[in-house]
Tab-separated table of C-alpha atoms and ligand atoms in Angstrom:
chain	number	residue	atom	x	y	z
A	781	UNK	CA	-0.037	-0.017	0.006
A	782	UNK	CA	1.670	3.080	-1.274
A	783	UNK	CA	0.991	6.524	0.225
A	784	UNK	CA	3.708	8.420	-1.677
A	785	UNK	CA	2.771	12.041	-2.247
A	786	UNK	CA	0.014	11.912	0.417
A	787	UNK	CA	-0.193	14.135	3.475
A	788	UNK	CA	-1.555	12.701	6.702
A	789	UNK	CA	-2.462	14.229	10.110
A	790	UNK	CA	-2.466	11.887	13.129
A	791	UNK	CA	-3.757	13.283	16.414
A	792	UNK	CA	-2.560	11.953	19.794
A	793	UNK	CA	0.577	10.823	18.061
A	794	UNK	CA	3.230	11.374	20.638
A	795	UNK	CA	2.800	7.866	22.002
A	796	UNK	CA	0.644	4.790	21.979
A	797	UNK	CA	-1.391	3.876	18.913
A	798	UNK	CA	-1.125	7.368	17.374
A	799	UNK	CA	2.663	7.069	17.270
A	800	UNK	CA	2.441	3.651	15.716
A	801	UNK	CA	-0.068	4.933	13.074
A	802	UNK	CA	2.184	7.870	12.245
A	803	UNK	CA	5.254	5.672	11.814
A	804	UNK	CA	3.309	3.248	9.679
A	805	UNK	CA	1.880	5.864	7.392
A	806	UNK	CA	5.344	7.503	7.066
A	807	UNK	CA	6.885	4.126	6.148
A	808	UNK	CA	4.277	3.835	3.374
A	809	UNK	CA	5.476	7.165	1.960
A	810	UNK	CA	3.178	9.756	3.470
A	811	UNK	CA	4.289	13.058	4.881
A	812	UNK	CA	2.959	13.024	8.449
A	813	UNK	CA	1.918	15.727	10.849
A	814	UNK	CA	2.389	14.590	14.496
A	815	UNK	CA	-0.221	16.291	16.649
A	816	UNK	CA	-0.415	16.112	20.432
A	817	UNK	CA	-0.349	18.290	23.486
A	818	UNK	CA	3.492	18.048	24.005
A	819	UNK	CA	5.593	19.684	21.285
A	820	UNK	CA	8.787	17.989	22.701
A	821	UNK	CA	7.273	14.438	22.462
A	822	UNK	CA	5.848	15.128	18.946
A	823	UNK	CA	9.304	16.252	17.839
A	824	UNK	CA	10.728	13.002	19.052
A	825	UNK	CA	8.399	11.060	16.656
A	826	UNK	CA	9.334	13.497	13.847
A	827	UNK	CA	12.997	12.742	14.467
A	828	UNK	CA	12.255	9.046	14.385
A	829	UNK	CA	10.473	9.403	10.964
A	830	UNK	CA	13.224	11.663	9.544
A	831	UNK	CA	15.909	9.163	10.604
A	832	UNK	CA	14.155	6.630	8.390
A	833	UNK	CA	14.215	9.099	5.484
A	834	UNK	CA	10.607	10.282	5.805
A	835	UNK	CA	9.125	13.742	6.170
A	836	UNK	CA	7.153	14.931	9.183
A	837	UNK	CA	6.054	18.037	11.151
A	838	UNK	CA	5.381	18.293	14.843
A	839	UNK	CA	2.406	20.468	15.852
A	840	UNK	CA	1.388	21.076	19.500
A	841	UNK	CA	-2.414	21.237	19.588
A	842	UNK	CA	-5.197	20.536	22.061
A	843	UNK	CA	-7.823	19.033	19.768
A	844	UNK	CA	-10.656	20.212	22.024
A	845	UNK	CA	-9.707	23.869	21.234
A	846	UNK	CA	-11.083	25.209	17.924
A	847	UNK	CA	-8.410	27.879	17.448
A	848	UNK	CA	-5.632	25.412	18.101
A	849	UNK	CA	-7.105	22.949	15.621
A	850	UNK	CA	-7.486	25.641	12.950
A	851	UNK	CA	-3.894	26.729	13.499
A	852	UNK	CA	-2.703	23.102	13.257
A	853	UNK	CA	-4.450	22.723	9.866
A	854	UNK	CA	-3.106	26.046	8.666
A	855	UNK	CA	0.469	24.926	9.593
A	856	UNK	CA	-0.068	21.639	7.771
A	857	UNK	CA	-1.217	23.335	4.593
A	858	UNK	CA	1.530	25.924	4.820
A	859	UNK	CA	4.220	23.192	5.071
A	860	UNK	CA	2.857	20.428	2.848
A	861	UNK	CA	0.250	22.239	0.629
A	862	UNK	CA	-2.661	19.927	1.204
A	863	UNK	CA	-4.268	17.213	3.483
A	864	UNK	CA	-5.164	13.763	2.204
A	865	UNK	CA	-5.630	11.756	5.393
A	866	UNK	CA	-6.879	12.516	8.934
A	867	UNK	CA	-6.480	9.965	11.679
A	868	UNK	CA	-8.714	11.228	14.609
A	869	UNK	CA	-7.049	9.315	17.373
A	870	UNK	CA	-6.414	11.581	20.385
A	871	UNK	CA	-8.439	10.413	23.343
A	872	UNK	CA	-8.554	9.974	27.119
A	873	UNK	CA	-9.976	7.207	29.231
A	874	UNK	CA	-10.574	7.971	32.841
A	875	UNK	CA	-11.765	5.196	35.126
A	876	UNK	CA	-14.346	6.623	37.586
A	877	UNK	CA	-17.476	5.046	39.090
A	878	UNK	CA	-20.622	6.664	37.577
A	879	UNK	CA	-22.027	7.820	40.951
A	880	UNK	CA	-18.746	9.682	41.578
A	881	UNK	CA	-18.432	11.079	38.043
A	882	UNK	CA	-18.385	14.889	38.071
A	883	UNK	CA	-19.714	17.175	35.411
A	884	UNK	CA	-16.117	18.204	34.767
A	885	UNK	CA	-15.096	14.564	34.195
A	886	UNK	CA	-17.930	14.148	31.719
A	887	UNK	CA	-17.227	17.382	29.872
A	888	UNK	CA	-13.481	16.761	29.609
A	889	UNK	CA	-13.950	13.266	28.129
A	890	UNK	CA	-16.615	14.431	25.663
A	891	UNK	CA	-14.650	17.569	24.734
A	892	UNK	CA	-11.521	15.652	23.756
A	893	UNK	CA	-12.956	12.363	22.501
A	894	UNK	CA	-16.007	13.605	20.538
A	895	UNK	CA	-15.830	17.409	20.126
A	896	UNK	CA	-12.103	17.068	19.266
A	897	UNK	CA	-12.962	14.596	16.460
A	898	UNK	CA	-15.599	17.031	15.151
A	899	UNK	CA	-13.294	20.016	15.166
A	900	UNK	CA	-10.444	18.143	13.421
A	901	UNK	CA	-12.725	16.548	10.839
A	902	UNK	CA	-14.450	19.837	10.003
A	903	UNK	CA	-11.242	21.851	9.699
A	904	UNK	CA	-9.654	19.168	7.577
A	905	UNK	CA	-12.717	18.494	5.450
A	906	UNK	CA	-12.797	22.143	4.466
A	907	UNK	CA	-9.326	21.609	2.854
A	908	UNK	CA	-10.355	18.177	1.419
A	909	UNK	CA	-13.368	19.479	-0.434
A	910	UNK	CA	-11.167	21.881	-2.363
A	911	UNK	CA	-9.248	18.956	-3.870
A	912	UNK	CA	-12.343	16.687	-4.000
A	913	UNK	CA	-10.559	13.830	-2.262
A	914	UNK	CA	-9.633	12.735	1.230
A	915	UNK	CA	-9.872	9.978	3.875
A	916	UNK	CA	-10.978	10.462	7.493
A	917	UNK	CA	-10.367	7.593	9.985
A	918	UNK	CA	-11.997	7.891	13.408
A	919	UNK	CA	-10.651	5.692	16.147
A	920	UNK	CA	-13.570	4.531	18.260
A	921	UNK	CA	-13.522	1.478	20.582
A	922	UNK	CA	-15.415	-1.700	21.178
A	923	UNK	CA	-16.932	0.263	23.992
A	924	UNK	CA	-18.974	1.989	21.346
A	925	UNK	CA	-22.285	0.381	22.467
A	926	UNK	CA	-24.849	-1.830	20.645
A	927	UNK	CA	-22.497	-4.906	21.086
A	928	UNK	CA	-24.219	-6.606	24.016
A	929	UNK	CA	-21.431	-5.573	26.449
A	930	UNK	CA	-21.405	-2.745	28.954
A	931	UNK	CA	-18.140	-1.321	30.260
A	932	UNK	CA	-18.422	-0.121	33.936
A	933	UNK	CA	-16.592	2.942	35.272
A	934	UNK	CA	-16.121	4.550	31.862
A	935	UNK	CA	-19.686	5.647	31.086
A	936	UNK	CA	-18.459	8.968	29.623
A	937	UNK	CA	-15.894	7.221	27.472
A	938	UNK	CA	-18.500	4.759	26.113
A	939	UNK	CA	-20.866	7.683	25.326
A	940	UNK	CA	-18.029	9.395	23.391
A	941	UNK	CA	-17.122	6.290	21.379
A	942	UNK	CA	-20.759	5.574	20.522
A	943	UNK	CA	-20.965	9.141	19.331
A	944	UNK	CA	-17.903	8.691	17.131
A	945	UNK	CA	-19.518	5.736	15.299
A	946	UNK	CA	-22.702	7.635	14.744
A	947	UNK	CA	-20.780	10.629	13.571
A	948	UNK	CA	-18.713	8.481	11.171
A	949	UNK	CA	-21.864	7.130	9.440
A	950	UNK	CA	-23.509	10.575	9.126
A	951	UNK	CA	-20.274	12.207	7.960
A	952	UNK	CA	-19.665	9.458	5.364
A	953	UNK	CA	-23.011	10.298	3.723
A	954	UNK	CA	-22.480	14.036	3.835
A	955	UNK	CA	-18.926	13.965	2.432
A	956	UNK	CA	-19.348	11.227	-0.166
A	957	UNK	CA	-20.261	13.818	-2.922
A	958	UNK	CA	-16.845	15.348	-2.326
A	959	UNK	CA	-15.066	12.013	-2.739
A	960	UNK	CA	-14.125	11.977	0.955
A	961	UNK	CA	-14.250	8.616	2.668
A	962	UNK	CA	-14.998	8.372	6.389
A	963	UNK	CA	-14.531	5.151	8.377
A	964	UNK	CA	-14.093	4.146	11.953
A	965	UNK	CA	-11.928	1.491	13.686
A	966	UNK	CA	-12.980	0.001	17.016
A	967	UNK	CA	-10.028	-1.615	18.731
A	968	UNK	CA	-10.356	-3.961	21.715
A	969	UNK	CA	-7.633	-3.920	24.388
A	970	UNK	CA	-4.330	-2.697	22.900
A	971	UNK	CA	-0.954	-2.406	24.651
A	972	UNK	CA	-0.521	1.326	25.219
A	973	UNK	CA	-0.200	3.593	28.220
A	974	UNK	CA	-3.982	3.955	28.227
A	975	UNK	CA	-4.401	0.501	29.657
A	976	UNK	CA	-1.934	1.068	32.545
A	977	UNK	CA	-4.770	1.120	35.121
A	978	UNK	CA	-5.846	-2.295	33.908
A	979	UNK	CA	-2.159	-3.633	34.030
A	980	UNK	CA	-1.983	-2.353	37.605
A	981	UNK	CA	-4.905	-4.482	38.604
A	982	UNK	CA	-4.019	-8.170	37.879
A	983	UNK	CA	-7.564	-9.352	38.649
A	984	UNK	CA	-9.095	-6.954	36.201
A	985	UNK	CA	-6.480	-7.802	33.542
A	986	UNK	CA	-7.102	-11.562	34.039
A	987	UNK	CA	-10.910	-11.047	33.737
A	988	UNK	CA	-10.478	-9.137	30.520
A	989	UNK	CA	-8.004	-11.617	28.993
A	990	UNK	CA	-10.483	-14.422	29.785
A	991	UNK	CA	-12.963	-12.665	27.498
A	992	UNK	CA	-10.599	-12.373	24.554
A	993	UNK	CA	-10.372	-15.644	22.447
A	994	UNK	CA	-6.774	-14.751	21.442
A	995	UNK	CA	-5.881	-14.369	25.148
A	996	UNK	CA	-3.747	-11.275	24.633
A	997	UNK	CA	-3.978	-7.509	24.138
A	998	UNK	CA	-3.311	-6.301	20.559
A	999	UNK	CA	-0.133	-4.442	19.581
A	1000	UNK	CA	-0.473	-0.875	18.330
A	1001	UNK	CA	1.180	-1.906	15.013
A	1002	UNK	CA	-1.674	-4.442	14.435
A	1003	UNK	CA	-4.156	-1.561	14.424
A	1004	UNK	CA	-1.817	0.587	12.297
A	1005	UNK	CA	-2.006	-1.937	9.458
A	1006	UNK	CA	-5.796	-1.407	9.399
A	1007	UNK	CA	-5.349	2.337	9.418
A	1008	UNK	CA	-2.934	1.998	6.524
A	1009	UNK	CA	-5.515	-0.067	4.539
A	1010	UNK	CA	-8.253	2.460	5.247
A	1011	UNK	CA	-5.992	5.348	4.331
A	1012	UNK	CA	-4.973	3.769	1.044
A	1013	UNK	CA	-6.700	3.415	-2.264
A	1014	UNK	CA	-7.040	-0.246	-1.616
A	1015	UNK	CA	-10.104	0.481	0.455
A	1016	UNK	CA	-11.578	2.863	-2.276
A	1017	UNK	CA	-15.131	1.469	-1.907
A	1018	UNK	CA	-15.294	1.644	1.861
A	1019	UNK	CA	-17.081	4.467	3.598
A	1020	UNK	CA	-19.278	4.761	6.634
A	1021	UNK	CA	-17.934	1.482	8.069
A	1022	UNK	CA	-16.751	0.640	11.552
A	1023	UNK	CA	-14.194	-2.138	11.599
A	1024	UNK	CA	-13.554	-4.074	14.785
A	1025	UNK	CA	-10.072	-5.247	15.668
A	1026	UNK	CA	-10.200	-7.025	19.041
A	1027	UNK	CA	-8.722	-10.590	19.035
A	1028	UNK	CA	-12.270	-11.943	18.854
A	1029	UNK	CA	-13.611	-10.269	22.036
A	1030	UNK	CA	-16.958	-9.233	20.510
A	1031	UNK	CA	-17.551	-12.567	18.801
A	1032	UNK	CA	-17.370	-14.530	22.069
B	2355	LIG	P1	-2.644	6.923	24.717
B	2355	LIG	O1	-1.348	6.122	24.757
B	2355	LIG	O2	-3.055	7.554	26.031
B	2355	LIG	O3	-2.451	8.025	23.602
B	2355	LIG	C1	-3.427	9.078	23.489
B	2355	LIG	C2	-2.728	10.312	23.178
B	2355	LIG	O4	-3.669	11.339	22.969
B	2355	LIG	C3	-1.812	10.769	24.297
B	2355	LIG	O5	-0.565	11.194	23.872
B	2355	LIG	C4	-2.622	11.958	24.912
B	2355	LIG	O6	-1.843	12.844	25.685
B	2355	LIG	C5	-3.178	12.510	23.628
B	2355	LIG	N1	-4.259	13.471	23.984
B	2355	LIG	C6	-5.066	13.487	25.016
B	2355	LIG	N2	-5.818	14.631	25.006
B	2355	LIG	C7	-5.473	15.280	23.903
B	2355	LIG	C8	-5.860	16.569	23.445
B	2355	LIG	N3	-6.891	17.260	24.025
B	2355	LIG	N4	-5.289	17.020	22.304
B	2355	LIG	C9	-4.281	16.299	21.718
B	2355	LIG	N5	-3.840	15.142	22.158
B	2355	LIG	C10	-4.403	14.573	23.248
B	2355	LIG	O7	-3.832	6.027	24.299
B	2355	LIG	P2	-4.003	4.973	23.127
B	2355	LIG	O8	-4.371	3.743	23.688
B	2355	LIG	O9	-2.916	5.049	22.120
B	2355	LIG	O10	-5.385	5.584	22.442
B	2355	LIG	C11	-5.503	6.094	21.091
B	2355	LIG	C12	-6.998	6.025	20.711
B	2355	LIG	O11	-7.370	4.652	20.759
B	2355	LIG	C13	-7.915	6.708	21.728
B	2355	LIG	O12	-8.911	7.361	20.998
B	2355	LIG	C14	-8.466	5.635	22.507
B	2355	LIG	O13	-9.705	5.881	23.106
B	2355	LIG	C15	-8.548	4.454	21.503
B	2355	LIG	N6	-8.639	3.159	22.049
B	2355	LIG	C16	-7.644	2.629	22.846
B	2355	LIG	C17	-7.705	1.311	23.310
B	2355	LIG	C18	-6.622	0.675	24.070
B	2355	LIG	O14	-6.895	-0.430	24.677
B	2355	LIG	N7	-5.466	1.233	24.283
B	2355	LIG	C19	-8.824	0.583	22.928
B	2355	LIG	C20	-9.839	1.091	22.171
B	2355	LIG	C21	-9.699	2.365	21.671
B	2355	LIG	P3	-1.896	12.661	27.318
B	2355	LIG	O15	-1.225	11.382	27.610
B	2355	LIG	O16	-1.139	13.831	27.796
B	2355	LIG	O17	-3.328	12.694	27.662
């Protein structure tokens, strides 16, 4: 899958899955914009890509802030001239019992996980419509709802991920006339710093692994291969889909 000449933005790319997606897209030939809340960490990923002969740009941006998102898109177009691919990936997952959840907890999660996807998608789509092509990939989660499983202590997170799937379908219909494809990926448990609270609780980890037929968490790169497919022309007839990648968790 060849992305030579393509320009990609990956949010939440200083670490975890976002970093893996950025490295994978760069390896396939894309110029990649590394977006996250720490400029220093973003620059480390850029250095890594450049060492491998790729091209990248680090942009510090809080995806929940409209002005920062618009500035990030402006910097991307200034440096690379266009945007072909957006990977909406930046997210947070705070474990908190529902009865103790504050309004601030709820707002923060929804602001980053859902509003952030809206702000980035809209700012980027305004560029993509000009060239009448583009791909938007929204990272959701198997905690998206409608799967017969409820995930306790992350009610706000689940609500945000369900919103992402609904948004993906609606956006796919609205942007299809502009030749912009919009798909979502719903990972199961993936080895990143986000699952540290699970790792610190061996009982919880054991209980989760018992529900996964493959008996292990996924590696970030395993999700990146799917991102690469959805970003490439190999998936040219796919839009409005949500693809699950979970070691069989939802099939059990
Ligand atoms: P991660 O390692 O915590 O990476 C997420 C990155 O997003 C972090 O660098 C984080 O910075 C950044 N971020 C948070 N708020 C941001 C903001 N307002 N603006 C810009 N960047 C921000 O988590 P991950 O596991 O790679 O998660 C990536 C995506 O996959 C998320 O959408 C997550 O919900 C989804 N997902 C993860 C799993 C899993 O098991 N790991 C499963 C299903 C779905 P800080 O660290 O400073 O917050």
